[in-house]
Short mmCIF file of C-alpha atoms (C1' of nucleotides) and ligand atoms in Angstrom, two decimals:
data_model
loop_
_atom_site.label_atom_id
_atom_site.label_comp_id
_atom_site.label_asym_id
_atom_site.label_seq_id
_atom_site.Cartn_x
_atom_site.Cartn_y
_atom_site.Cartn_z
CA UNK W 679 48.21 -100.12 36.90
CA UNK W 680 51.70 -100.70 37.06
CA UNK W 681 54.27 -98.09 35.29
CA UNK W 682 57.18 -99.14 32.61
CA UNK W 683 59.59 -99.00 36.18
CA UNK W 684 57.85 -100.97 38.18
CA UNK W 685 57.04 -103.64 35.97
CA UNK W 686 60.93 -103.63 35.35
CA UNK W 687 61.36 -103.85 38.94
CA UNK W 688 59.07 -106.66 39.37
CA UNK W 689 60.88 -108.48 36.85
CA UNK W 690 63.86 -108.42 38.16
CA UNK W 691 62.51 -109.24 41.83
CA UNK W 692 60.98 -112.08 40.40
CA UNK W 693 63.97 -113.72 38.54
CA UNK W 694 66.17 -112.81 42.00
CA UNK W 695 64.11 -114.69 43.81
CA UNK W 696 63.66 -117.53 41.72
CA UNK W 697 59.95 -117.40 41.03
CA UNK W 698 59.01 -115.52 44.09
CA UNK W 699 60.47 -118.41 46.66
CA UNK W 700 63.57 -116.44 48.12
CA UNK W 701 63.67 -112.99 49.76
CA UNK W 702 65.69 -110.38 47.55
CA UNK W 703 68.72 -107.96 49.08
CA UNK W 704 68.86 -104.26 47.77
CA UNK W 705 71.92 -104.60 46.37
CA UNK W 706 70.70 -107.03 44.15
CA UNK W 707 68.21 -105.16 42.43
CA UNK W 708 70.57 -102.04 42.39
CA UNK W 709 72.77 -104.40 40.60
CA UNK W 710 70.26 -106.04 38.20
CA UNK W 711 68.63 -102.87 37.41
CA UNK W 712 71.70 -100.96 36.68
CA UNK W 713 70.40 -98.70 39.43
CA UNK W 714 71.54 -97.19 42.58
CA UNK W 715 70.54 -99.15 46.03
CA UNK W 716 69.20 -95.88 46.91
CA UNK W 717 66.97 -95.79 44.07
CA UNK W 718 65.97 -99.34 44.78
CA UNK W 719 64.71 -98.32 48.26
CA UNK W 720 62.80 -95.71 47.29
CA UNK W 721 61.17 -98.20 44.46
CA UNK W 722 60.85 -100.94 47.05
CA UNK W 723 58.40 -98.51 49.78
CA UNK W 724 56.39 -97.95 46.55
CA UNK W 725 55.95 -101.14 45.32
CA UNK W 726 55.05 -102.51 49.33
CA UNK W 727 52.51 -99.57 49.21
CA UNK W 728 51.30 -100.90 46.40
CA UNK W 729 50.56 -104.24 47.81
CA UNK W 730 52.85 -106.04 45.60
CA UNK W 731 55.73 -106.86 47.60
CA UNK W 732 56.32 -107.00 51.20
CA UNK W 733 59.08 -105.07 52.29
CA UNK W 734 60.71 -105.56 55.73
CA UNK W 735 63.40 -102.40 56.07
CA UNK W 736 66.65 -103.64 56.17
CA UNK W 737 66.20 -107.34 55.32
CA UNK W 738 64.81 -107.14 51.61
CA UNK W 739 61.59 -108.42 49.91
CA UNK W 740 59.87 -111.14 49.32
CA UNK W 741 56.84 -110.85 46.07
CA UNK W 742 53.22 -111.35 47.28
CA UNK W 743 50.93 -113.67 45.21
CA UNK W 744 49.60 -110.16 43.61
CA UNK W 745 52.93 -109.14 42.70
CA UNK W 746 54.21 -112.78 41.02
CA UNK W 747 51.90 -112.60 39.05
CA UNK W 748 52.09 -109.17 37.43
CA UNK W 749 55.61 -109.85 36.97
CA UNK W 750 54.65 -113.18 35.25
CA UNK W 751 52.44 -111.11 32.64
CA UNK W 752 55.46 -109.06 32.08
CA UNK W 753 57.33 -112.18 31.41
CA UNK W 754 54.58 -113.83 29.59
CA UNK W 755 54.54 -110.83 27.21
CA UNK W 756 58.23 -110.28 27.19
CA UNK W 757 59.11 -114.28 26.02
CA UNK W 758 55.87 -113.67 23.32
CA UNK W 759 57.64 -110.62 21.86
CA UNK W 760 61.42 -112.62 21.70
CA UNK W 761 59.42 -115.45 19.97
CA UNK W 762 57.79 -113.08 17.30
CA UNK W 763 61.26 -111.28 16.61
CA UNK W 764 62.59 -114.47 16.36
CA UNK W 765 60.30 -116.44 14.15
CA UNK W 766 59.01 -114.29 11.74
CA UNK W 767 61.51 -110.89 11.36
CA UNK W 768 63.87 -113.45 11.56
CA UNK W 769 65.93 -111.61 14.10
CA UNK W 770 68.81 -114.02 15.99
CA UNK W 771 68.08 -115.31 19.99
CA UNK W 772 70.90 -112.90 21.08
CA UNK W 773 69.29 -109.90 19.18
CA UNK W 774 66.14 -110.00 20.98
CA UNK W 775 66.64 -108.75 24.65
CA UNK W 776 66.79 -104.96 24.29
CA UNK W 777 63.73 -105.47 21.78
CA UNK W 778 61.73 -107.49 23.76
CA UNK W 779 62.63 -105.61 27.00
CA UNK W 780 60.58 -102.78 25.03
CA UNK W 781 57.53 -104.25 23.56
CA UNK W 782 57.09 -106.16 26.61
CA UNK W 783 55.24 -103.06 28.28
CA UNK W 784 53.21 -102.42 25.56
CA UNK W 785 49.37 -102.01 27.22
CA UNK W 786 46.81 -103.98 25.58
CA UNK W 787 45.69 -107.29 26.69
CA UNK W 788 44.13 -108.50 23.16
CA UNK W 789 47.51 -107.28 21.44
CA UNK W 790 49.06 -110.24 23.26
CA UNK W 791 46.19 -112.66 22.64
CA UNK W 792 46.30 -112.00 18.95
CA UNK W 793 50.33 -112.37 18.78
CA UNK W 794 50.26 -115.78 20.78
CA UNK W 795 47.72 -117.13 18.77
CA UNK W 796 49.21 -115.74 15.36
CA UNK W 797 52.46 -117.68 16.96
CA UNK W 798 50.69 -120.95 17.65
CA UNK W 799 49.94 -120.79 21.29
CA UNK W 800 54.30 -121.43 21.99
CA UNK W 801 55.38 -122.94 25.52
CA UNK W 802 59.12 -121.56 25.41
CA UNK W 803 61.21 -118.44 24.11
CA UNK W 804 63.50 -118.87 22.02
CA UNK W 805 65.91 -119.45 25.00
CA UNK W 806 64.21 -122.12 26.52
CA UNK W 807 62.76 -120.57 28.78
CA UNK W 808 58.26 -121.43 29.49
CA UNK W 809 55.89 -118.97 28.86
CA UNK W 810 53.46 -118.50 31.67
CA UNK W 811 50.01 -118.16 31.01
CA UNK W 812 47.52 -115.62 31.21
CA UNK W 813 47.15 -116.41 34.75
CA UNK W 814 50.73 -116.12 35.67
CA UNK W 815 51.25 -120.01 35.71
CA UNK W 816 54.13 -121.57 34.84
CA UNK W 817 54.98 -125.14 34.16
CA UNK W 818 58.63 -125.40 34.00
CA UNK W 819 60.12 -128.88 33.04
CA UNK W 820 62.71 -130.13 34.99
CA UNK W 821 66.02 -129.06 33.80
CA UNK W 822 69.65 -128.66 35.07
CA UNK W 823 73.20 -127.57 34.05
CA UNK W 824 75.20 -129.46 31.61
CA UNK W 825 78.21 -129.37 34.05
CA UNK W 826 76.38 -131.89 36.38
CA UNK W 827 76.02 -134.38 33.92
CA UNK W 828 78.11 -137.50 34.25
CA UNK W 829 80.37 -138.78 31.75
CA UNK W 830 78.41 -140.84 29.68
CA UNK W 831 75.17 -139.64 30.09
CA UNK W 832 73.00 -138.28 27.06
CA UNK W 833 70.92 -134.92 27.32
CA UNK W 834 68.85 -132.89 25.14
CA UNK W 835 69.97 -129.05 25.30
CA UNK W 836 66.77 -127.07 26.51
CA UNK W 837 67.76 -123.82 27.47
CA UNK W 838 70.05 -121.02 28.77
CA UNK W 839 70.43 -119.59 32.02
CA UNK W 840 72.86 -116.53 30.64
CA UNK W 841 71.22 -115.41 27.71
CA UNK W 842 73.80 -112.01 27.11
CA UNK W 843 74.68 -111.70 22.95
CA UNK W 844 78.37 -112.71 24.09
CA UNK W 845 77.22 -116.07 25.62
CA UNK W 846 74.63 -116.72 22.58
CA UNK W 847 76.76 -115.72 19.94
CA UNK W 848 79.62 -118.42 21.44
CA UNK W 849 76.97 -120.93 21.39
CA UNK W 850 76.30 -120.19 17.92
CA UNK W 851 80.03 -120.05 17.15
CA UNK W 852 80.80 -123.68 18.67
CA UNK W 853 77.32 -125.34 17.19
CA UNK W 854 75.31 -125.44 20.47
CA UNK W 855 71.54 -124.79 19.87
CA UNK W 856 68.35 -125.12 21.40
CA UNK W 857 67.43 -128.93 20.77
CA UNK W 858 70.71 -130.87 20.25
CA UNK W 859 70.95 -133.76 21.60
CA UNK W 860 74.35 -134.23 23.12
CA UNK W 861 76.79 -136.69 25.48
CA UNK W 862 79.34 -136.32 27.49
CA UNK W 863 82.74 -137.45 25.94
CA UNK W 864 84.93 -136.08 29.13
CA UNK W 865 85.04 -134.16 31.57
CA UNK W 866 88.38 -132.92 33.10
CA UNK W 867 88.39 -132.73 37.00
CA UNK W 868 90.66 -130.15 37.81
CA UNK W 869 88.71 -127.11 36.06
CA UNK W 870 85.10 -128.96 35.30
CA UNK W 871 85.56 -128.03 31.54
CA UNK W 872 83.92 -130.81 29.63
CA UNK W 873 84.04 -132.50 26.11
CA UNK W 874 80.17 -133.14 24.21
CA UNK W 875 79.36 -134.72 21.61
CA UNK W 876 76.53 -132.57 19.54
CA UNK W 877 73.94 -134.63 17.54
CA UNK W 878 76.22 -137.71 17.69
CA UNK W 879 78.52 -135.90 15.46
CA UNK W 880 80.48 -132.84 16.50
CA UNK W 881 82.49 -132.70 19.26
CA UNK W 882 82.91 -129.38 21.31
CA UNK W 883 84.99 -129.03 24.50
CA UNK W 884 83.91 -126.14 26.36
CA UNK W 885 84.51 -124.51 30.00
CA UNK W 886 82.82 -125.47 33.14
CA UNK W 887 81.99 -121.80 33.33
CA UNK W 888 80.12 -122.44 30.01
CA UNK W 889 78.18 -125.84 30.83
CA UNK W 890 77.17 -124.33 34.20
CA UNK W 891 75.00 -121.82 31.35
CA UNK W 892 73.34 -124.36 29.37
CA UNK W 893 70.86 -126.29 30.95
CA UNK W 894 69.88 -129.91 29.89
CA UNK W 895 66.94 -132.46 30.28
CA UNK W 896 67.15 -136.19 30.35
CA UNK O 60 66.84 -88.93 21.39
CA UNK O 61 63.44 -87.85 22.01
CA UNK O 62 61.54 -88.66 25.13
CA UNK O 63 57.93 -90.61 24.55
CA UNK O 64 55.84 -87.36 25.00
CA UNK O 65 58.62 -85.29 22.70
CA UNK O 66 58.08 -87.94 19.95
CA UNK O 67 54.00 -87.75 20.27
CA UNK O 68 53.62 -83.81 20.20
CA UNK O 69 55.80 -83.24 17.81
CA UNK O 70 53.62 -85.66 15.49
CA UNK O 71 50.58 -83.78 16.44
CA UNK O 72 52.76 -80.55 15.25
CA UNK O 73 53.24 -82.14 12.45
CA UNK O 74 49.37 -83.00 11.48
CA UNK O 75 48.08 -79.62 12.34
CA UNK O 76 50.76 -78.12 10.17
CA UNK O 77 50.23 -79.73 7.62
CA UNK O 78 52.84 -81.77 6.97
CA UNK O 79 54.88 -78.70 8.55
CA UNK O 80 53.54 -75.57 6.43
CA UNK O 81 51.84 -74.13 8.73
CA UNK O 82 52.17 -72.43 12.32
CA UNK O 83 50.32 -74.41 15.29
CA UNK O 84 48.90 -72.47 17.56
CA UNK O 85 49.43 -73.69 21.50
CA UNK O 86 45.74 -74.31 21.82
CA UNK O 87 45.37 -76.34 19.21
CA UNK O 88 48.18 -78.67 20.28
CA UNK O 89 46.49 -78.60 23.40
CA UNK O 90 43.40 -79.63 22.65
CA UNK O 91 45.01 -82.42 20.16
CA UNK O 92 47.16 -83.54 23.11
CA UNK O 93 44.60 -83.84 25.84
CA UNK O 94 46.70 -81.25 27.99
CA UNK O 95 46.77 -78.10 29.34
CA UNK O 96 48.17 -74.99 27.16
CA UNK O 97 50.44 -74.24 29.86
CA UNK O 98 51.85 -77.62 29.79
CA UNK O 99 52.23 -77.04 25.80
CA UNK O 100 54.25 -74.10 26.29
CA UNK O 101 56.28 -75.89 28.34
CA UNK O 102 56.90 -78.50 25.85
CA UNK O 103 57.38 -75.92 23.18
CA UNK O 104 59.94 -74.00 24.56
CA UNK O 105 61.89 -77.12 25.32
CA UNK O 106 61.42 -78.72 21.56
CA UNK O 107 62.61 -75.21 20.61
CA UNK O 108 65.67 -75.66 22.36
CA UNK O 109 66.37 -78.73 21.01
CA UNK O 110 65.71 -77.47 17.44
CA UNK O 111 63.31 -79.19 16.37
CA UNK O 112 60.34 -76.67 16.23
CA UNK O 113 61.02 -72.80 16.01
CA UNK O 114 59.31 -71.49 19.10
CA UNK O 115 58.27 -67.80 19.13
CA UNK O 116 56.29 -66.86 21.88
CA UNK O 117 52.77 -66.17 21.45
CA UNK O 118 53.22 -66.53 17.35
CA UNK O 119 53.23 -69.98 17.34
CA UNK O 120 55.66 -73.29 16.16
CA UNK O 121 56.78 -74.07 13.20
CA UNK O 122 58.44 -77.18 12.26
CA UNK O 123 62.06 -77.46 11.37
CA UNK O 124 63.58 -79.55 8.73
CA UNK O 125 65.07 -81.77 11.65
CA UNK O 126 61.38 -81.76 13.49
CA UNK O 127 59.56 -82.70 10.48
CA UNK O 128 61.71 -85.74 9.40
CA UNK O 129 61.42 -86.93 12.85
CA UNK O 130 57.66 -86.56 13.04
CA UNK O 131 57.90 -88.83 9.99
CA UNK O 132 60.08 -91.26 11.42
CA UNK O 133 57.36 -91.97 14.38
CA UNK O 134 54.47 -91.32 12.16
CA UNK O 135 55.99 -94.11 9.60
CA UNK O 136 56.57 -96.82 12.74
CA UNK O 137 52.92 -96.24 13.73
CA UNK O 138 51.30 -96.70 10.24
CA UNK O 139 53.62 -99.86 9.64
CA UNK O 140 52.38 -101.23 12.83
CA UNK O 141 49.39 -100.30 12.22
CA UNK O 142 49.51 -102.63 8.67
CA UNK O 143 50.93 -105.53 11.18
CA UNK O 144 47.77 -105.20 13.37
CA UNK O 145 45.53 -105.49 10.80
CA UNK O 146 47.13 -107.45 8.03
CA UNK O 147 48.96 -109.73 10.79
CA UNK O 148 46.88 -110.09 13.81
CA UNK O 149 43.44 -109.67 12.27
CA UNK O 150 42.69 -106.25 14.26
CA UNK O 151 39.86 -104.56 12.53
CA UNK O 152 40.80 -100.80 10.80
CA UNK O 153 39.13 -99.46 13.67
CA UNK O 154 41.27 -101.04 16.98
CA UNK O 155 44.61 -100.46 15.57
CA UNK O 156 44.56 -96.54 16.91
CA UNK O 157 45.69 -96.66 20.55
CA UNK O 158 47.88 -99.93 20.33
CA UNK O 159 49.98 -98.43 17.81
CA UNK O 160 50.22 -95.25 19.52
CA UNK O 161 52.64 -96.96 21.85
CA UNK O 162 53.91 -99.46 19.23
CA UNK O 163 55.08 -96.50 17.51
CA UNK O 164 57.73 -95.39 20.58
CA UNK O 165 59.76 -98.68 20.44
CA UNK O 166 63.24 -97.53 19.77
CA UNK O 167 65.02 -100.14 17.50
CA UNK O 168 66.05 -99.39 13.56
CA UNK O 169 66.38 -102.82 13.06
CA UNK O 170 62.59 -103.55 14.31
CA UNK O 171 61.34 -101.23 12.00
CA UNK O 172 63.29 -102.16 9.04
CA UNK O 173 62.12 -105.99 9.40
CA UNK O 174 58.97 -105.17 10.21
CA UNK O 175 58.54 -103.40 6.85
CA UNK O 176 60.33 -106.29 5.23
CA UNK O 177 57.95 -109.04 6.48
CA UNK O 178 54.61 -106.71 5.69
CA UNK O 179 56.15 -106.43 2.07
CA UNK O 180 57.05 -102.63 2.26
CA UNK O 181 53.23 -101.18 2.26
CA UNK O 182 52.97 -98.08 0.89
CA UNK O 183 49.49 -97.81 2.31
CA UNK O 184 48.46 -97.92 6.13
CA UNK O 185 45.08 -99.54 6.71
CA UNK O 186 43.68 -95.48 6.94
CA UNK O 187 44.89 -95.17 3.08
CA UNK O 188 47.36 -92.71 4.70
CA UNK O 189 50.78 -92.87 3.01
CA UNK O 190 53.79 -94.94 4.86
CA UNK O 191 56.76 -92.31 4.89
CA UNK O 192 60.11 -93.65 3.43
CA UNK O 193 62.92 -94.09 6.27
CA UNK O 194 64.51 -91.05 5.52
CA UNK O 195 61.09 -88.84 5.90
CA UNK O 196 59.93 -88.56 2.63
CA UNK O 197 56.34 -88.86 2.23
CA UNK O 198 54.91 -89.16 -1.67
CA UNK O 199 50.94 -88.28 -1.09
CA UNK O 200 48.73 -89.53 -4.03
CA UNK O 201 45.89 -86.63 -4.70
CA UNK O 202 43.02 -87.31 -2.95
CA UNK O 203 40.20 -85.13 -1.97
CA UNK O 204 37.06 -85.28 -0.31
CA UNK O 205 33.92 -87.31 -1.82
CA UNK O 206 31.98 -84.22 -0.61
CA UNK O 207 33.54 -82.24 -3.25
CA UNK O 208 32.97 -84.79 -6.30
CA UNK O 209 29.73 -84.33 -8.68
CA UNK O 210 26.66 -85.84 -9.35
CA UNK O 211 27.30 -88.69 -11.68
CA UNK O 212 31.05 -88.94 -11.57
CA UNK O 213 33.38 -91.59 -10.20
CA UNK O 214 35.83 -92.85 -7.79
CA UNK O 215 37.94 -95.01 -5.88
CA UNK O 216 37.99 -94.56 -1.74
CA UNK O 217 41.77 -93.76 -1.11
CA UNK O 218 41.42 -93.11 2.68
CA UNK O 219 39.58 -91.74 5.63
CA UNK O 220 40.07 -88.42 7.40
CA UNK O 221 38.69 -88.93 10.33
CA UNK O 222 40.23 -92.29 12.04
CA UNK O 223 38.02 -92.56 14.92
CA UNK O 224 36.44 -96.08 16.04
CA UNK O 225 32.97 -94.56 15.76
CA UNK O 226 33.37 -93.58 12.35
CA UNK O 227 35.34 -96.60 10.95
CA UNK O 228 32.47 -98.67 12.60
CA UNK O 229 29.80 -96.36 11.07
CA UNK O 230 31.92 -97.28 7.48
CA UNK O 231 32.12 -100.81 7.88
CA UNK O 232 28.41 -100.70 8.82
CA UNK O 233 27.46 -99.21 5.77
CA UNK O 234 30.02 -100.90 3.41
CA UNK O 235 32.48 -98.21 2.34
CA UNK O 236 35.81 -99.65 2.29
CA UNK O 237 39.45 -98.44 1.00
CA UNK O 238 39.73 -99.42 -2.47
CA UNK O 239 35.89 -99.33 -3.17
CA UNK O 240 35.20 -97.90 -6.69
CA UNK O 241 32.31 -95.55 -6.16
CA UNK O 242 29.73 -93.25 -8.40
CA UNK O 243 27.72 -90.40 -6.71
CA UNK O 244 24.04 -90.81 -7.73
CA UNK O 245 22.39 -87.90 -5.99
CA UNK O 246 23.18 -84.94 -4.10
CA UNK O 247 21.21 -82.86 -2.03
CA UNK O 248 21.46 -79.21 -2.37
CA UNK O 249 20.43 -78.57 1.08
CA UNK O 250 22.55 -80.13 3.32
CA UNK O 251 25.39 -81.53 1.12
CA UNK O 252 24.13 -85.20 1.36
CA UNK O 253 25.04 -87.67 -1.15
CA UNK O 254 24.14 -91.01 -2.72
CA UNK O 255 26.65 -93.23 -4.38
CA UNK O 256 26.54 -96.62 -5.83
CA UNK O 257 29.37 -98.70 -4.20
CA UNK O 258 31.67 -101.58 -6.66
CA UNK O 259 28.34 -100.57 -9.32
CA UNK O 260 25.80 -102.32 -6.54
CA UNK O 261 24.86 -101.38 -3.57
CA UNK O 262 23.82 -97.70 -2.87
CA UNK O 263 24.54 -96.13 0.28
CA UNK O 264 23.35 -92.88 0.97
CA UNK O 265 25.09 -90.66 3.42
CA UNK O 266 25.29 -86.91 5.00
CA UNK O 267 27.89 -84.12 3.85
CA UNK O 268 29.53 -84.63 7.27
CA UNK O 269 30.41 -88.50 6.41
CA UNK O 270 31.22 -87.46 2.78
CA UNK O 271 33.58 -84.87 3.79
CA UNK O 272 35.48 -87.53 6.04
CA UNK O 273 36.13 -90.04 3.18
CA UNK O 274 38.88 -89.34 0.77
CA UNK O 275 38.60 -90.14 -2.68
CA UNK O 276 40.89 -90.09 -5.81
CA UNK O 277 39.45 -90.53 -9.40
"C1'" DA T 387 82.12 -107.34 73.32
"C1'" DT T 388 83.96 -103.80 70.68
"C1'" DT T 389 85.30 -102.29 66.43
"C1'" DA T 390 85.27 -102.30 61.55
"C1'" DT T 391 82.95 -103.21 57.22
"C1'" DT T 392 79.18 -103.79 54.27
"C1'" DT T 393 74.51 -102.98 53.31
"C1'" DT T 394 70.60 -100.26 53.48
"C1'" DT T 395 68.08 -96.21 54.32
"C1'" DT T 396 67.31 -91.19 54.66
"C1'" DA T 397 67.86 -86.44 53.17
"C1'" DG T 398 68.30 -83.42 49.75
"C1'" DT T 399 68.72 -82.42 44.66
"C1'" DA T 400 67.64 -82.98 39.61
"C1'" DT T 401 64.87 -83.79 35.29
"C1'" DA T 402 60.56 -84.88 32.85
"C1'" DG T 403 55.93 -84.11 32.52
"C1'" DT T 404 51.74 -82.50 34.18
"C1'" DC T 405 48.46 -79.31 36.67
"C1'" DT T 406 46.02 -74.73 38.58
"C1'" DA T 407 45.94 -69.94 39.21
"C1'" DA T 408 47.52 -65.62 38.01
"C1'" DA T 409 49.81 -62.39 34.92
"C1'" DA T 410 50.97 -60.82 30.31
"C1'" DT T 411 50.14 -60.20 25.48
"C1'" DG T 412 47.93 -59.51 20.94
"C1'" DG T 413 43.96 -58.78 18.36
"C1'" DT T 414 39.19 -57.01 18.15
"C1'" DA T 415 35.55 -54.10 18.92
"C1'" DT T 416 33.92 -49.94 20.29
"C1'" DA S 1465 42.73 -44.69 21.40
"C1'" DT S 1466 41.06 -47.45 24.70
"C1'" DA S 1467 38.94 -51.19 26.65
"C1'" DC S 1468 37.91 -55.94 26.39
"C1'" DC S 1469 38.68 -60.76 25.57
"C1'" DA S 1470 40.69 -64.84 24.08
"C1'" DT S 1471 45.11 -66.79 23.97
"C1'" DT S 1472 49.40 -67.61 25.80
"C1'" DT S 1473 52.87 -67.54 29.19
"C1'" DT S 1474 54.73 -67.54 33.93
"C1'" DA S 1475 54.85 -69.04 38.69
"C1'" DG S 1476 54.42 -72.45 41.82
"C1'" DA S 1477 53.15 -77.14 43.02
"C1'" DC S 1478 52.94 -82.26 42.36
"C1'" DT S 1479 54.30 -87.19 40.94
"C1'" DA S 1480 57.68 -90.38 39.04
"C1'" DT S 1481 62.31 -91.72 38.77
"C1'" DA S 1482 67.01 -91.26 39.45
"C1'" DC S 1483 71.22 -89.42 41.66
"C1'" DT S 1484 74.92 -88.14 45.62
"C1'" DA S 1485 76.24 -87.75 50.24
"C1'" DA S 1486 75.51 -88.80 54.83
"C1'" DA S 1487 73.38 -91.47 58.54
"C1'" DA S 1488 71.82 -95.84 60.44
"C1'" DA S 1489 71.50 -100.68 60.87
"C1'" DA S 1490 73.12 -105.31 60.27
"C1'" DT S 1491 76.96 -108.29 59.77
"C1'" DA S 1492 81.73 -109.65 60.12
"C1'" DA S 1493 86.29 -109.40 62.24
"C1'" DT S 1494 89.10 -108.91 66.00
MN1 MN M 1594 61.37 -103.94 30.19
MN1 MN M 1595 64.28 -115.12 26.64
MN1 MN M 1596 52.27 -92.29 20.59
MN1 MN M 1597 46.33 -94.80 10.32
#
DNA sequence: ATTATTTTTTAGTATAGTCTAAAATGGTAT
DNA sequence: ATACCATTTTAGACTATACTAAAAAATAAT
């Protein structure tokens, strides 16, 4: 049984490493968890005594098979909560973080059952993101930035990679949702800010640093 | 901003005052707490710093103003989630306890307010126990216990006293329900056992022990 | 290849919550 | 009035999590 910490922990280990491929520095979990690197290490002997990490002393860690998947459950439970908050008490997609982040390590396996079937069984947050499965699988479609698509091309918006209430609230702000279907009008070399056209209507120009954070499908 | 364990002690304060009339002595909130005294004394004399209980060694705690309106804040979260579990996700009266128990810690105003809004403000949790408003006002109807009512007169079920899965079961079982309109057909002297007639069909006859547990208003 | 810098770990401290064992207190019974 | 007993509190220890400051290791710069 894993505490509120180390689920937290695992989390974040698991989004640093990109779903448990690459190994993960100290520093990067001090960062992400808004804690000291000291802290980190101390968390990091625990969680390789636990069997859910290996930990190699000075060269980071790496998530066993064990370990993914507890920090897929977390996930799992975490994207289930943002979709409840956002579908039914009608909260908005940059309102549910904090929230989530919460109920996510709330201990009872048919309290999760219950809510994903009272949702209708949903494959993504309300970020885009998949919702693993009660087995810690994930099927992920393929998706990129918007900032590598060509001029020309046509897209479908499908999720966010920086889901902070600034970044959301901008989307809102400009028109950008979930779903749209968009184009590329322009795209300006020198700073890789680019022009779309949203639902073959509105046009938005918007920084490279922006289109890096929406991700596309085609 | 009370810690987890702060938050669930001082709503056991707050039931074996109560509803903050009375003193609670340490070994009661022990034994309602599943700790040790000496870890309640602990807890006591920091809550009495805080000033949210008056702490006066070996006499006992009392509730302040402050202590008893936040007791009612937690107590209200838990018996609106408690509505959502069972209106919502189809828990039965009987599985809601422990889920909500944590439910009830999740620190977000917001949450709580929608939450309410989207159950339709119930006044009623699925115990029959009264949902406090959000600034800690509870308004109780009178209810009393279908031990106490006479041979031949009737009732409605308002709520249970005892909220434990083996008795809600036992209830269920026998088909006593909130809401049920009742009429006590026999009472034995001896041993305080009573008969009623349930919605004017089916009888049910149970011991003074079960009667005493179910609260009725007429 | 040394030296300097950055990263990571260790050592020691703090707070929150719990425990056991021992001491203190208040109330009860003689 | 004193002795006894149940209750409560204190003292000391433990786990979990975080911190600061200092040491150690890895990496980068000369
Ligand atoms: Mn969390
Ligand atoms: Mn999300
Ligand atoms: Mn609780
Ligand atoms: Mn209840």
């Amino acid at each position: 049984m894993l505490t509120f910490a180390e689920e937290n922990y695992l989390k974040a280990i698991y989004h640093l490493s990109d779903g448990g491929k690459k190994g993960v520095a100290t520093n990067d979990v001090s960062h992400a968890m808004r804690t000291k690197p000291a802290s980190v290490t101390d968390m990091m002997q625990k969680l390789g005594e636990k069997g859910v990490i290996e930990y190699r002393k000075y060269y980071g860690v790496h998530l066993t098979e064990d370990g993914r998947k507890l920090a897929l459950q977390t996930i799992r439970k975490q994207r289930i909560w943002e979709v409840f908050l956002v579908e039914k008490l009608k909260f908005s997609w940059d309102e549910v973080h904090e929230v989530a982040d919460e109920l996510e390590h709330v201990r009872s396996q048919i309290l999760v059952q219950r809510l994903d079937e009272y949702l209708g069984y949903p494959k993504f947050d309300p970020h885009g993101d998949p919702i693993p499965d009660e087995f810690g699988e994930v099927k992920s479609r393929p998706r990129f930035p918007l900032s590598e698509l060509e001029v020309g091309a046509s897209g479908q918006i499908v999720a966010v990679k920086d889901s902070s209430a600034a970044f959301l609230k901008y989307l809102d702000k400009v028109g950008a949702y979930i779903g749209a279907r968009i184009k590329v009008l322009d795209k300006v070399e020198f700073d890789g800010s680019v022009e779309i056209l949203v639902d073959g209507k509105k046009s938005i120009f918007m920084s490279k640093d922006v289109a890096m954070n929406i991700l596309v499908m085609q």
